[in-house]
Amino acid sequence: MSEAAAAKKPDEPIDLKPVYEILDRLAGQKGMLIPILQQVQDAYGYVPEEAANAVADGTGSYRSQVYGVLTFYTQFHLSPRGRHIIRACAGTACHVKGGAQVIHRMENELGVKHGGTTADLIFSFEEVACIGACGLAPVIMIDHDAFGNLDPNTAETVLKKFRKKALAEIEAEGSEGEKNDGGEDASGE
Amino acid sequence: MASDTGGQRIYIGMGTCGLATGAEGVLTAVHEGFDKLKIEVPIIKTGCIGMCSQEVLLDVDTPGRGRVTYRKVEPKMVEEILQNHVVGGHPISEMAFGQIIGEGDSAYDGIPSYQDLPVYKKQKRIVLRRCGFIDPDLIEDYIETDGYQGLEKAIKTMSPEQVRETVKASGLRGRGGGGFPAGLKWEFCANAHGDQKYLVCNADEGDPGAFMDRSVLEGDPHAVLEGMIIAGYAIGASYGYIYCRAEYPLAIKRLLTAIALAEEKGYLGDNILGSGFSFGLRVKEGAGAFVCGEETALMASIEGRRGMPRSRPPFPAVKGLWGKPSNINNVETYACVPPIILKGAESYAAVGTEGTKGTKVFALTGKIINTGLIEVVAGTTLREIIHEIGGGIEEGRAFKAAQLGGPSGGCLPAKLAETAIDYDSLIQAGAMMGSGGVVVMDETDCMVDVARYFLKFTAAESCGKCVPCRLGTKVMLGILERITEGKGTEEDIANLKDLGENIKSTSLCGLGQTAPNPVLSTLRYFEEEYHAHIKDGKCPAKVCTALITYKITDNCTGCTVCAKKCPVEAISGERKELHTIDQERCTKCNMCYEVCRFDAVAKE
């Protein structure tokens, strides 16, 4: 049932303190299940199984209810994701302006398809229905920044530039003597 | 503040489109320019003015003169603009898009007035009147432009019933696409029995190809709040939710700021403006489900459940959020309310057609020169929108069709360009108003591929609760995929029509009831394209990869780039000699076509 369990190293217990903090703040109000799960995902970068169970217990919901919500909405992820999220727009305007070719090239460059995460955990790639910047089609977003008026070649350039920057950041973190275990800290920047 | 520049202001478009084209860099360049020239001018960060194709937009406004808009501004242009225009008083007409001439302003020579630009001439801006002109994060900007006066008028001089009657008389219909009379909807909810009533704003703008609501929320958030507070008063609701897509982080941020400022000023919260009426508002972030744009699914989602629609009746007006009477309208509908109350129902009803009053905002995208956001009087024709406002088709190609209303809508072919854009004419033509996406297509777009595209979307977004939609869209998609792969049969067309009609009449909610529309409307106007795929094994627009072959023409200079880039090593040829593609190996990935700089790769 759980991809999270499969993706997690078995000897690594999840620190549930952030979940309890979120529950303390929100669990008392009605209709807060989705905002709670959104904040849990912000804290971990994904929703670990133990955290989902803690949310179920803390909100008085059945686990099946929580799992039902997590699997219904595309925003939720049950396994760790990359440090940076690339969203390629597959909206109508992007489609008629050659977005499919842009997506194809991105998949080739990253070596992953929609919903996948690169082995080095730097990038997760997903197609989204519409970013709402149709006037600039085709568009991709990397984290919170949008890049517009792309073609496969310029998309590749954007990606390569960004990857270089990301690798430099990781290196800088590593040289600061921080323990770097391959981006498993899942910082939800 | 503006010590030596005499009350000038600089405006920079910082909506999503502006930011995506580099508005941040322009802003930095402006600050650097200030330091260099030792000046200081207030900078107003505005939302989207609707001219996406011209971003980044920077305006210089000098008191008593026209406000000049510079287009496609890059950081390197900024210093010149500041030097010549801000300091020297001489705008650079080559870089300018147009000027806005206010009352008593003297115009600059050599720069067209907005009113004379084709892109603006045919527009009438009611909903978008502030977008791009005010700083959305400043409530003062909103109040200075008649903001919250409609609310004041409503709660100080009108009864809730009078407010409802005014909205009814204005003829305002739901701008989310359904077109239900808003005043009537309010009345149902006001008359429903319940101790607690809720108001909901549907800002879950999920239609691919539509961004009207995003731009209003980013550019003029208070207009939506004011409309909601007025509606709350008219219905007797004390609490409201704005359900906004998580994909719109900037819109959510601006809404939260606007809510906090409105509470501070007493327009929102307890005892609004001392009237005894209280109204609270909260933003709920969606979590990524297209079906949540359907009202009953949206309410389920606000309650924290899976966003599954339920059958109606009971309608939300009777039994909605948490089982209480609830009223749901979309962003644009609420934004229309303050001017209706302030200026009267007649002024709103004076424009538009018999059945569709007022204006409609459209997101104009696709193969059109002026992509962006427009607002036109209902009844404006498709031809006016495409050829006059939109500036025609890119690269002089021929206009083929416009897809209106997203996954629920249909396409209008070029021969129906004189169709008036209002609710009823569009339904007659097999399309629908929808929320306002207009995707323009030319001869290089394949209608079968477009139909397949929409079915892929609806099949993926179907919530799975009812069989016709869950399975029907999947089966239709399968047929369309076969046709685009050149494996279609003659029966497929009859099957598509049959399935489409059945899915429409038997699905539970609006998603399934409208999902076949893109297919049925392309079949209605472009059936010959389906036949070309099935009978001749050809894709006339050369889009469907399975039906085209790549050939290298005599334009080839032998630069070898395509051979190096081909992922399957299907291209061979000596340096400086004509290359050839091995058709057996070619996977039709389009790479050679994309990388060739000599236009030497042809699709046949």
PDB file of N, CA, C and O in Angstrom, chain B residues 293-324:
ATOM      1  N   GLY B 293     -13.846  22.344  -9.079  1.00  0.00           N
ATOM      2  CA  GLY B 293     -14.524  23.518  -9.610  1.00  0.00           C
ATOM      3  C   GLY B 293     -16.031  23.308  -9.648  1.00  0.00           C
ATOM      4  O   GLY B 293     -16.800  24.255  -9.780  1.00  0.00           O
ATOM      5  N   GLU B 294     -16.483  22.068  -9.525  1.00  0.00           N
ATOM      6  CA  GLU B 294     -17.914  21.754  -9.475  1.00  0.00           C
ATOM      7  C   GLU B 294     -18.374  22.059  -8.053  1.00  0.00           C
ATOM      8  O   GLU B 294     -17.729  21.659  -7.083  1.00  0.00           O
ATOM      9  N   GLU B 295     -19.515  22.741  -7.910  1.00  0.00           N
ATOM     10  CA  GLU B 295     -19.837  23.321  -6.595  1.00  0.00           C
ATOM     11  C   GLU B 295     -19.967  22.316  -5.462  1.00  0.00           C
ATOM     12  O   GLU B 295     -19.492  22.564  -4.351  1.00  0.00           O
ATOM     13  N   THR B 296     -20.569  21.170  -5.732  1.00  0.00           N
ATOM     14  CA  THR B 296     -20.743  20.225  -4.622  1.00  0.00           C
ATOM     15  C   THR B 296     -19.411  19.564  -4.252  1.00  0.00           C
ATOM     16  O   THR B 296     -19.154  19.265  -3.082  1.00  0.00           O
ATOM     17  N   ALA B 297     -18.541  19.362  -5.255  1.00  0.00           N
ATOM     18  CA  ALA B 297     -17.212  18.801  -4.979  1.00  0.00           C
ATOM     19  C   ALA B 297     -16.368  19.815  -4.218  1.00  0.00           C
ATOM     20  O   ALA B 297     -15.620  19.464  -3.300  1.00  0.00           O
ATOM     21  N   LEU B 298     -16.527  21.076  -4.593  1.00  0.00           N
ATOM     22  CA  LEU B 298     -15.775  22.147  -3.942  1.00  0.00           C
ATOM     23  C   LEU B 298     -16.132  22.211  -2.456  1.00  0.00           C
ATOM     24  O   LEU B 298     -15.259  22.338  -1.599  1.00  0.00           O
ATOM     25  N   MET B 299     -17.425  22.069  -2.154  1.00  0.00           N
ATOM     26  CA  MET B 299     -17.837  22.123  -0.750  1.00  0.00           C
ATOM     27  C   MET B 299     -17.292  20.922   0.019  1.00  0.00           C
ATOM     28  O   MET B 299     -16.856  21.058   1.168  1.00  0.00           O
ATOM     29  N   ALA B 300     -17.308  19.747  -0.623  1.00  0.00           N
ATOM     30  CA  ALA B 300     -16.749  18.560   0.036  1.00  0.00           C
ATOM     31  C   ALA B 300     -15.283  18.796   0.371  1.00  0.00           C
ATOM     32  O   ALA B 300     -14.794  18.411   1.434  1.00  0.00           O
ATOM     33  N   SER B 301     -14.591  19.473  -0.553  1.00  0.00           N
ATOM     34  CA  SER B 301     -13.176  19.729  -0.347  1.00  0.00           C
ATOM     35  C   SER B 301     -12.949  20.727   0.791  1.00  0.00           C
ATOM     36  O   SER B 301     -12.026  20.563   1.594  1.00  0.00           O
ATOM     37  N   ILE B 302     -13.784  21.757   0.871  1.00  0.00           N
ATOM     38  CA  ILE B 302     -13.657  22.722   1.980  1.00  0.00           C
ATOM     39  C   ILE B 302     -13.866  22.008   3.316  1.00  0.00           C
ATOM     40  O   ILE B 302     -13.218  22.300   4.308  1.00  0.00           O
ATOM     41  N   GLU B 303     -14.781  21.013   3.312  1.00  0.00           N
ATOM     42  CA  GLU B 303     -15.052  20.273   4.550  1.00  0.00           C
ATOM     43  C   GLU B 303     -13.926  19.302   4.899  1.00  0.00           C
ATOM     44  O   GLU B 303     -13.940  18.671   5.951  1.00  0.00           O
ATOM     45  N   GLY B 304     -12.964  19.156   3.977  1.00  0.00           N
ATOM     46  CA  GLY B 304     -11.812  18.311   4.278  1.00  0.00           C
ATOM     47  C   GLY B 304     -11.964  16.887   3.783  1.00  0.00           C
ATOM     48  O   GLY B 304     -11.297  15.975   4.267  1.00  0.00           O
ATOM     49  N   ARG B 305     -12.855  16.698   2.802  1.00  0.00           N
ATOM     50  CA  ARG B 305     -13.050  15.344   2.274  1.00  0.00           C
ATOM     51  C   ARG B 305     -12.519  15.260   0.847  1.00  0.00           C
ATOM     52  O   ARG B 305     -12.057  16.242   0.283  1.00  0.00           O
ATOM     53  N   ARG B 306     -12.585  14.050   0.272  1.00  0.00           N
ATOM     54  CA  ARG B 306     -12.292  13.904  -1.149  1.00  0.00           C
ATOM     55  C   ARG B 306     -13.297  14.758  -1.920  1.00  0.00           C
ATOM     56  O   ARG B 306     -14.468  14.807  -1.567  1.00  0.00           O
ATOM     57  N   GLY B 307     -12.829  15.412  -2.969  1.00  0.00           N
ATOM     58  CA  GLY B 307     -13.714  16.313  -3.712  1.00  0.00           C
ATOM     59  C   GLY B 307     -14.597  15.562  -4.684  1.00  0.00           C
ATOM     60  O   GLY B 307     -14.397  15.603  -5.890  1.00  0.00           O
ATOM     61  N   MET B 308     -15.590  14.879  -4.152  1.00  0.00           N
ATOM     62  CA  MET B 308     -16.508  14.130  -5.011  1.00  0.00           C
ATOM     63  C   MET B 308     -17.832  14.881  -5.131  1.00  0.00           C
ATOM     64  O   MET B 308     -18.410  15.279  -4.111  1.00  0.00           O
ATOM     65  N   PRO B 309     -18.327  15.052  -6.343  1.00  0.00           N
ATOM     66  CA  PRO B 309     -19.618  15.719  -6.496  1.00  0.00           C
ATOM     67  C   PRO B 309     -20.739  14.830  -5.962  1.00  0.00           C
ATOM     68  O   PRO B 309     -20.573  13.612  -5.846  1.00  0.00           O
ATOM     69  N   ARG B 310     -21.869  15.430  -5.622  1.00  0.00           N
ATOM     70  CA  ARG B 310     -23.041  14.635  -5.264  1.00  0.00           C
ATOM     71  C   ARG B 310     -24.175  15.095  -6.166  1.00  0.00           C
ATOM     72  O   ARG B 310     -24.101  16.144  -6.803  1.00  0.00           O
ATOM     73  N   SER B 311     -25.245  14.300  -6.205  1.00  0.00           N
ATOM     74  CA  SER B 311     -26.331  14.686  -7.099  1.00  0.00           C
ATOM     75  C   SER B 311     -27.123  15.838  -6.482  1.00  0.00           C
ATOM     76  O   SER B 311     -27.193  15.987  -5.271  1.00  0.00           O
ATOM     77  N   ARG B 312     -27.684  16.647  -7.339  1.00  0.00           N
ATOM     78  CA  ARG B 312     -28.527  17.766  -6.909  1.00  0.00           C
ATOM     79  C   ARG B 312     -29.907  17.537  -7.500  1.00  0.00           C
ATOM     80  O   ARG B 312     -29.990  16.998  -8.615  1.00  0.00           O
ATOM     81  N   PRO B 313     -31.049  17.929  -6.878  1.00  0.00           N
ATOM     82  CA  PRO B 313     -31.152  18.560  -5.579  1.00  0.00           C
ATOM     83  C   PRO B 313     -30.773  17.591  -4.443  1.00  0.00           C
ATOM     84  O   PRO B 313     -30.652  16.418  -4.712  1.00  0.00           O
ATOM     85  N   PRO B 314     -30.624  18.088  -3.201  1.00  0.00           N
ATOM     86  CA  PRO B 314     -30.782  19.488  -2.813  1.00  0.00           C
ATOM     87  C   PRO B 314     -29.645  20.367  -3.340  1.00  0.00           C
ATOM     88  O   PRO B 314     -28.489  19.944  -3.329  1.00  0.00           O
ATOM     89  N   PHE B 315     -29.998  21.558  -3.785  1.00  0.00           N
ATOM     90  CA  PHE B 315     -28.997  22.493  -4.266  1.00  0.00           C
ATOM     91  C   PHE B 315     -28.283  23.143  -3.082  1.00  0.00           C
ATOM     92  O   PHE B 315     -28.841  23.198  -1.984  1.00  0.00           O
ATOM     93  N   PRO B 316     -27.065  23.642  -3.315  1.00  0.00           N
ATOM     94  CA  PRO B 316     -26.317  24.260  -2.217  1.00  0.00           C
ATOM     95  C   PRO B 316     -27.106  25.374  -1.517  1.00  0.00           C
ATOM     96  O   PRO B 316     -26.938  25.590  -0.316  1.00  0.00           O
ATOM     97  N   ALA B 317     -27.964  26.065  -2.254  1.00  0.00           N
ATOM     98  CA  ALA B 317     -28.735  27.158  -1.650  1.00  0.00           C
ATOM     99  C   ALA B 317     -29.597  26.646  -0.502  1.00  0.00           C
ATOM    100  O   ALA B 317     -29.938  27.381   0.420  1.00  0.00           O
ATOM    101  N   VAL B 318     -29.967  25.369  -0.566  1.00  0.00           N
ATOM    102  CA  VAL B 318     -30.788  24.771   0.486  1.00  0.00           C
ATOM    103  C   VAL B 318     -29.916  24.002   1.472  1.00  0.00           C
ATOM    104  O   VAL B 318     -30.034  24.140   2.676  1.00  0.00           O
ATOM    105  N   LYS B 319     -29.030  23.192   0.906  1.00  0.00           N
ATOM    106  CA  LYS B 319     -28.196  22.344   1.742  1.00  0.00           C
ATOM    107  C   LYS B 319     -26.791  22.324   1.148  1.00  0.00           C
ATOM    108  O   LYS B 319     -26.528  21.596   0.202  1.00  0.00           O
ATOM    109  N   GLY B 320     -25.935  23.159   1.679  1.00  0.00           N
ATOM    110  CA  GLY B 320     -24.604  23.292   1.097  1.00  0.00           C
ATOM    111  C   GLY B 320     -23.509  22.928   2.061  1.00  0.00           C
ATOM    112  O   GLY B 320     -23.500  21.835   2.621  1.00  0.00           O
ATOM    113  N   LEU B 321     -22.623  23.882   2.282  1.00  0.00           N
ATOM    114  CA  LEU B 321     -21.471  23.659   3.140  1.00  0.00           C
ATOM    115  C   LEU B 321     -21.916  23.307   4.556  1.00  0.00           C
ATOM    116  O   LEU B 321     -22.763  23.996   5.132  1.00  0.00           O
ATOM    117  N   TRP B 322     -21.346  22.237   5.119  1.00  0.00           N
ATOM    118  CA  TRP B 322     -21.716  21.717   6.438  1.00  0.00           C
ATOM    119  C   TRP B 322     -23.230  21.536   6.548  1.00  0.00           C
ATOM    120  O   TRP B 322     -23.810  21.678   7.602  1.00  0.00           O
ATOM    121  N   GLY B 323     -23.891  21.291   5.419  1.00  0.00           N
ATOM    122  CA  GLY B 323     -25.345  21.065   5.441  1.00  0.00           C
ATOM    123  C   GLY B 323     -26.169  22.339   5.559  1.00  0.00           C
ATOM    124  O   GLY B 323     -27.391  22.276   5.677  1.00  0.00           O
ATOM    125  N   LYS B 324     -25.510  23.508   5.525  1.00  0.00           N
ATOM    126  CA  LYS B 324     -26.240  24.771   5.680  1.00  0.00           C
ATOM    127  C   LYS B 324     -26.465  25.425   4.315  1.00  0.00           C
ATOM    128  O   LYS B 324     -25.702  25.175   3.376  1.00  0.00           O
TER     129      LYS B 324
END
